[in-house]
Amino acid sequence: MRYVNHEAVVKKMNKRLIVNGIFKAIFLAATLFALLVLGVLFYRIISQGVGYLTPEFFQNFGSRVPEKAGIKAALVGSIWLMCVVAPVSIILGVGTAIYLEEYATKNKLNNFIRMNISNLAGVPSVVFGLLGLTIFVRALALGNSVLAAGFTMSLLILPVIIVGSQEAIRAVPQDVREASYGMGATKWQTIINIVLPSAIPGIITGAILALSRAVGETAPLVVIGIPVIVHFLPDNLLSQFTALPMQIYDWAKRPQEAFQYVSSAGILVLMIFLLLMNSVAIFIRNKFQKRY
Amino acid sequence: ACGDDSTADEVENETGTEEAAATGDTQDEATLEGQVSGDGSSTVAPIMEALVEEYAAVQEKVKVTVGVSGTGGGFEKFIAGTTDFSNASRPIKDEEKAELEAAGIDYTEFKLANDGLTVVVSKDNDWVEDVTVEDLKKMWIEDGTTKKWSDINAEWPDEEIIFYSPGTDSGTYDYFDEVILDEADLVKAATLSEDDNVLVQGVQADKNAIGFFGYAYYLANQDTLKAVKIEGVEPNNETIESGEYSPLSRPLFTYVSNKALAENAALYDFMEYSLENAGDMAEAVGYVRLPDTEYEKGLSTLEALK
Amino acid sequence: MGQKHSADKLSVQELIQNSSGKKQRKIIEKMIPIILLLIASVSVLTTFGIVGTLIVETVIFFKEVKIPDFLFGTEWYPFANTEQLFGILPLIVGTLKVTAIAVVVAVPFGIASAIFLSEYATDKSRRIIKPVLEVLAGVPTIVYGFFALTFVTPLLQQFIPDLKIFNALSPGIVVGVMILPMIASLSEDAMSSVPNSIREGALAMGSTKLEVALKVVLPAALSGITASVVLAVSRAIGETMIVSLAGGSTPKFDLNITESIQTMTAYIVQVSSGDAGYGTTIYYSIYAVGFTLFLFTLLMNYLAHVISKKYREEY
Amino acid sequence: MMVQTLEKGTAKQMVASSIVYDTQKLNLWYGNHHALKNIDLQIKENEVTAIIGPSGCGKSTYIKTLNRMVELVPTVKTSGAILYRERNIFDANYGVEELRTKVGMVFQKPNPFPKSIYDNIAYGPRIHGIKNKKVLDEIVEKSLRGAAIWEEVKDRLTTNAYSLSGGQQQRICIARCLAIEPDVILMDEPTSALDPISTLKVEELIQELKQDYSIIIVTHNMQQAARISDKTAFFLNGEVVEFDKTDVIFSTPEDNRTEDYISGRFG
Amino acid sequence: MMVQTLEKGTAKQMVASSIVYDTQKLNLWYGNHHALKNIDLQIKENEVTAIIGPSGCGKSTYIKTLNRMVELVPTVKTSGAILYRERNIFDANYGVEELRTKVGMVFQKPNPFPKSIYDNIAYGPRIHGIKNKKVLDEIVEKSLRGAAIWEEVKDRLTTNAYSLSGGQQQRICIARCLAIEPDVILMDEPTSALDPISTLKVEELIQELKQDYSIIIVTHNMQQAARISDKTAFFLNGEVVEFDKTDVIFSTPEDNRTEDYISGRFG
Ligand SMILES: Nc1ncnc2c1ncn2[C@@H]1O[C@H](COP(=O)(O)OP(=O)(O)OP(=O)(O)O)[C@@H](O)[C@H]1O
Ligand SMILES: Nc1ncnc2c1ncn2[C@@H]1O[C@H](COP(=O)(O)OP(=O)(O)OP(=O)(O)O)[C@@H](O)[C@H]1O
Ligand SMILES: [Mg+2]
Ligand SMILES: [Mg+2]
Ligand SMILES: O=P([O-])([O-])[O-]
């Protein structure tokens, strides 16, 4: 007895293949949608902003006159911010990762730390802003300083750096560690001389990606109250400052149409900044590709 | 906006020469250093922004930051002692005075300019030209109903009114609330924002919208916004300075800590610069300057606090 | 010869014996784990800090506002002169509107992209498309917000004349674009981890690629895909700048998406940039809202965790 | 077994009807790697044809070419022809899906779908358009019986197929294959991942199946080939060294290399 | 080779001086798994001791216990004693680092550090506090010569060790080990990942090294054990079945199991 009519199956095959073809096209179109959006986004920002991207734009502070508005304070401010965020978040992140990967045994405390990190990764950035406002700006009285914003951002990207560093450290094969122990090296010597050098490209790549998130984050800065009318450059960690996304936010909200173009120019600077950081990450990734 | 631009250019030239003069003869002034921080009214902010911008060219090493938290928000910080001066679009309230006293902060009030609080609609709105204070009350006081233009004037369209108002922390809000609404509640449907730019954007995009904010913001966006006459009087320099545009014209202030003035040479210098230039800046950004005597009075008060 | 060698041997071992810093090394060895544990505890402290500040200030808030009024009130009207109303539902509804629109955009597009990448794309096109998705995921939200306000809203207004300049639709769509890469790449990971042998099994029965994708791979990767969607939803709920710039600041308890709304995050930003001074009820309200937001995202993350753990694929 | 009684070299017309697969001068390259070289092979109806040879000789490649699964590797190039039921499967208008509904395949590692046992079996019929629940029920039962696993699983058809043991999973895969009532079943080392007892069960099953299906089986286990197949092809380095009745191959092979391999001298 | 001429059972004092490792009633558990059972084994100076046995019998575990590397597995528990040069290595105040500076180890898979050849060799001296560049240079040359690889690499000491072939890498690992002039060298299947030619080179090297070092080598290759070792221990299931001179073990083992294993009957 036959249930499957192969003749009928063959007849229907064509239809099924056409459906397959149609869906393939739909899936492709959906994928291209993302590319299209990115294209439109870049096109608009470049076409609007490029006219304002003059040398003066980099030399001027903000201004109420669109033509005179510049990004100097914000750009330098963002660089200052990174100078706090990078060391703080990398030291904390890598330290935590080393602890979890090399020292932590499977006990309750360490499980709690692990679980806590994965939860922290999901906390919205605006909530980190509230933390920064309450603890750094107010309780520790750091004000709207580079340091307060830097600490806030560091905590924000900490989980990303930890997870990235953990992966990089885990990727160092056990046998080179054993080789080092076998030579009589202590644990810390092994970590410093063997594990970290091998893991560092991975750590740096992850860290740069995390830092580029910190460069673009706006909400925490708004919440901790970073000002925008700033006509000076910070000269120490307790200086007030402004940052790229804050400046862009301010411009974007202004009603005069010309400020939209200024805003686009600001976005371009921000995107170029990010692009440079990511290129460095990719460069490091390719240059120090794992050798074992 | 064109005329406005040319004034801005003028100011720029003037300060340009001043700057040259300053660096030319008085060395000590040019080498001033220090930090000055203020906060407060968003209505005053354009004047402040202009002052800060120009002042930065004169005294490169003095760091002036001016936050824009609204008059009330500014006073909070001023009371907390985190700022040296606080901008306000209304006179200081008694509660605020009391709190300042409690905090041991002596202060001095300076007038910077005059502002006409302007009621605006979109350029696309072709029905509203002139309203009465009564009309404004009808529109803006919360009474539990959904307001339509036709409720105010039967000839106006049967469309819902969309409201835009400065946030409650702002002096502009307080002022409007006091003189128009008699401290009743503002319609709940209103979009409130501390950021006047948001209001401008909201109103200009919707022909059923109405909003109010400082005269300067109106001037800067004349091409997309239409100022509504109040009881037949249009807001402009003359009507505001003369007080004819009533009840919606008002002075703008800054409040400075006396102690900080005495201790912080940079603050003193900035305030001196501000009073010297406030009139020009006010005009440049669309407000109305005070009579010169007011500024001179201010400067002599300041001198006494050095 | 043996003698000579043993003399040599002594040399290095002796150098080692005599080398300084042995004690120091021992101390370092003892100190390091402690230092690292302290460092690792920063992340825990951060969580405590977040939960602590949120709770402390929220408790103060609830001294002035009754909890049921907060939880079930349908009016959020903190700026009133006479009677401030703190019913959080309008803010939650605003958040959910944006999130729902984002999901409607991101889930079909994201999963379709994931299917394309994992089932149809050649290696070469995958190598081009994936980095582009990464770029899309790396665009700062402020840029998206600007894009929503200055491009998407005007564009939508061409089709929906009623659309207000601030509305839920435009930021919703853009938040959708923002979370799309996340769904696409996590779902693609889930689908790629379905072993090829299963795919081959289906193909060998005469399935078309579509049938393999929809009837075999998709169900097999379902928990991973669901987890990715839940995580993306959590992201959408917490998204701030896009909704602040393009969503407006009018909390409303309705289902309209063409008019101005306010989300929880946007409220926090509104109050922070206005900086309601210390001590006012409004000031504390941002912590109560922040706490609510925190609970929402915590729940989502927990859900994602449970889904991907409990319903782990069997193969 | 009428077919088997036919002698080699019978008149072409007669043979044609009973020939399932006629491979003609088949060459296959993975990129530059020449994996199959000038294969000529005729596979007959209702026989078990075993393919043996050392690792890497092209056994899997050949069997995967028979249902064109090999084309999943993007670098694959072929020349020559494979006639399945007298039609060249490489013809531009021969749909692979059509071919694969007639030619089932069982893989080395059991690869059930991560679905219930029932859905595993019903998968094929369903995608081919059978929706009727009763018919599906019957197909499932018949196929599971056919794969000699009905008794073991009939009470838990809704449990996930991955909860079964490896040997059971492999029989589920065979049942899944039977469900679309194929003409030929290809098996690539179907027992190499199984324990001895499961292997035995599957071997018995193959013996039964050959009454209804033509079976081509790749195996590295020479005893298995000897036990279950009617014909055996010995592959070496991508070439067919010898193809003959299984007893001939294992008793009196013509080629030295075959003998060496069978006697365990290499491979 | 004076030591080898000593007979079994000589007066304890005399033997003691030449005994490097004295394992006494050693038991080891991985969690609940009893991996080493009551091991008693005395290893002498300047001999090559081979450890053979089927997979999983505990060879690696034993050799890793000798330098306490086995403790990297957190679940490990031990009882009994291992006296290294008459001091129990399990003593609370015996630092593992100190032990491991005297006892070098070479692993199954070559595992040079991802550093230059020079830095690989200098690693050990450096971590132990030797910083003088000239001293290091000398140590590096001497160690590379000792590992019979100096000529091959002397012109590219700064290249990464991973650019070398597997056999060269393994000799680098041996050189790295020699650089701290250990007393004993432990080797865990040091040639199992190498091709025959490299294996030969490493075996020759071991033969030379035994003049200066005591060597304990795990191997699964019985010919290798026979070729290079002086003594052989046969492990089975975590126990030492037999321990004797290599020629005795391979010609006239006392235990049947040893004979079975050596003749290839299992394992
Ligand atoms: N995807 C591929 N790409 C390139 N070369 C391949 C690929 N698959 C197989 N080959 C090569 O083709 C040759 C034949 O491989 P095939 O898998 O057919 O061997 P086999 O006889 O099945 O071996 P085994 O008994 O190990 O399964 C081998 O040399 C193999 O390396
Ligand atoms: N880390 C570990 N945790 C638990 N059990 C282990 C671990 N390492 C080894 N074992 C177990 O201990 C026993 C001895 O293992 P060991 O590695 O010493 O064997 P071996 O003789 O070296 O075998 P091979 O020849 O395969 O290397 C085995 O049963 C093994 O499964
Ligand atoms: Mg194969
Ligand atoms: Mg071993
Ligand atoms: O910002 P205000 O001027 O309205 O207080």
Coordinates of C-alpha atoms in Angstrom, one line a residue, chain A residues 13 16-17 19-20 23-24 26-28 30-31 33-35 37-38 40-42 44-45 48 91-92 95-96 98-99 103 109-110 112-113 116-117 119-120 122-128 130-131 133-135 138 155 158 162 186-189 213 216-219 222-223 245 248-249 252-253 260 263-264 267 270-271 274, chain C residues 25 28-29 32-33 36-37 39-40 42-44 46-50 53-54 57 105 108-109 112-113 115-117 120 129 132-133 135-136 138-144 146-147 149-151 177 180 206-211 214 234 238 240-241 244-245 265 268-269 272-273 275 278 283 286-287 290 293-294 297-298 301:
Chain A
M13 CA 7.6 20.5 -6.4
R16 CA 7.3 24.7 -3.5
L17 CA 10.4 25.8 -5.3
V19 CA 7.7 29.7 -2.7
N20 CA 11.2 29.0 -1.7
F23 CA 10.9 33.7 0.5
K24 CA 14.6 33.8 -0.3
I26 CA 12.0 38.3 1.1
F27 CA 14.7 37.3 3.5
L28 CA 17.3 39.0 1.3
A30 CA 14.9 42.1 5.0
T31 CA 18.6 41.8 5.3
F33 CA 16.7 46.7 4.8
A34 CA 19.2 47.0 7.5
L35 CA 21.9 48.0 5.0
V37 CA 18.8 52.2 6.7
L38 CA 22.5 52.4 7.4
V40 CA 20.3 56.4 4.3
L41 CA 21.5 57.3 7.7
F42 CA 25.1 57.9 6.5
R44 CA 21.9 62.1 5.2
I45 CA 24.4 62.8 7.9
Q48 CA 24.0 67.6 5.8
I91 CA 41.8 47.8 35.2
L92 CA 38.5 46.9 36.8
G95 CA 41.1 42.5 37.1
T96 CA 37.7 41.0 37.5
I98 CA 41.4 37.5 35.9
Y99 CA 39.9 36.9 39.2
Y103 CA 41.4 32.5 41.0
L109 CA 30.3 34.3 46.3
N110 CA 31.9 33.8 43.0
F112 CA 27.0 35.6 42.8
I113 CA 29.7 37.8 41.2
N116 CA 25.6 39.8 39.0
I117 CA 27.8 40.8 36.0
N119 CA 22.6 41.2 35.2
L120 CA 24.5 44.4 35.2
G122 CA 21.2 44.5 31.0
V123 CA 20.7 47.5 33.1
P124 CA 19.7 50.5 31.0
S125 CA 22.3 53.3 30.7
V126 CA 19.9 55.9 32.1
V127 CA 19.8 54.0 35.3
F128 CA 23.6 54.1 35.5
L130 CA 21.0 57.9 38.2
L131 CA 23.7 55.9 40.0
L133 CA 24.2 61.4 39.9
T134 CA 23.5 60.0 43.3
I135 CA 26.9 58.6 44.2
R138 CA 26.2 64.3 44.9
L155 CA 30.7 51.2 35.4
L158 CA 32.4 47.3 32.9
I162 CA 34.7 41.8 31.8
T186 CA 54.0 31.2 40.5
K187 CA 50.4 31.8 39.6
W188 CA 50.8 35.5 39.3
Q189 CA 54.0 35.2 37.3
R213 CA 30.0 52.5 23.3
G216 CA 28.5 57.5 22.1
E217 CA 26.4 57.2 25.3
T218 CA 24.3 60.2 26.0
A219 CA 21.7 59.4 28.6
V222 CA 22.2 64.0 30.6
V223 CA 21.2 62.5 33.9
P245 CA 27.0 63.3 22.3
I248 CA 25.1 66.8 19.4
Y249 CA 22.0 66.4 21.6
A252 CA 19.8 68.5 17.6
K253 CA 17.2 70.1 19.9
Q260 CA 20.6 70.4 12.2
S263 CA 24.4 68.5 14.5
S264 CA 25.1 66.3 11.5
I267 CA 27.6 63.3 14.4
L270 CA 31.6 61.3 16.5
M271 CA 31.3 58.6 13.9
L274 CA 34.2 55.7 16.6
Chain C
R25 CA 57.2 37.3 45.3
I28 CA 52.7 39.4 46.0
E29 CA 51.3 36.0 45.5
I32 CA 47.1 39.5 44.4
P33 CA 44.0 37.3 44.9
L36 CA 41.6 41.0 42.5
L37 CA 38.7 40.0 44.6
I39 CA 38.4 44.7 42.1
A40 CA 35.8 42.0 41.2
V42 CA 33.3 46.6 42.3
S43 CA 30.8 45.1 39.9
V44 CA 28.8 43.8 42.9
T46 CA 27.8 48.7 41.4
T47 CA 24.7 46.6 41.6
F48 CA 24.3 47.3 45.3
G49 CA 24.8 51.0 44.4
I50 CA 22.1 50.9 41.8
T53 CA 20.2 54.4 45.5
L54 CA 17.0 53.5 43.7
E57 CA 15.2 57.5 47.1
V105 CA 9.8 46.1 13.1
P108 CA 10.4 40.0 11.4
F109 CA 13.3 41.9 9.9
A112 CA 14.4 37.1 8.4
S113 CA 18.0 38.5 8.3
I115 CA 17.5 33.1 8.3
F116 CA 19.0 34.6 5.3
L117 CA 22.5 34.7 6.9
Y120 CA 20.9 31.1 2.4
I129 CA 26.7 41.7 5.8
V132 CA 27.5 46.0 8.5
L133 CA 25.1 44.8 11.1
V135 CA 28.2 48.9 12.5
L136 CA 24.4 49.3 12.7
G138 CA 27.4 50.4 17.1
V139 CA 25.7 53.6 16.0
P140 CA 25.2 55.7 19.1
T141 CA 21.6 56.1 20.1
I142 CA 21.8 59.9 19.9
V143 CA 22.4 59.5 16.2
Y144 CA 19.4 57.4 15.9
F146 CA 18.5 62.7 15.5
F147 CA 17.6 60.5 12.5
L149 CA 13.4 63.4 14.6
T150 CA 14.8 64.9 11.4
F151 CA 14.2 62.1 8.8
V177 CA 16.1 49.4 13.7
L180 CA 17.4 44.6 14.8
G206 CA 13.6 16.5 -0.7
S207 CA 12.9 19.6 1.5
T208 CA 13.4 23.0 -0.1
K209 CA 15.7 25.3 1.8
L210 CA 12.7 27.2 3.0
E211 CA 11.2 24.1 4.5
L214 CA 11.1 27.1 8.8
S234 CA 14.8 44.7 27.3
G238 CA 15.7 50.9 28.4
T240 CA 16.5 56.6 26.2
M241 CA 17.8 59.1 23.7
S244 CA 13.7 61.6 24.4
L245 CA 14.4 63.3 21.1
T265 CA 13.4 56.8 30.3
I268 CA 14.0 60.7 33.7
V269 CA 15.9 62.7 31.0
S272 CA 17.3 65.5 34.8
S273 CA 17.9 68.1 32.1
D275 CA 17.1 69.4 37.1
Y278 CA 17.0 68.2 45.5
Y283 CA 13.2 64.8 42.0
I286 CA 12.8 59.9 38.8
Y287 CA 14.2 57.3 41.1
G290 CA 14.1 54.4 37.4
L293 CA 12.4 50.6 34.7
F294 CA 15.1 48.6 36.4
T297 CA 14.6 45.1 32.4
L298 CA 15.7 42.8 35.2
N301 CA 17.0 39.6 31.4

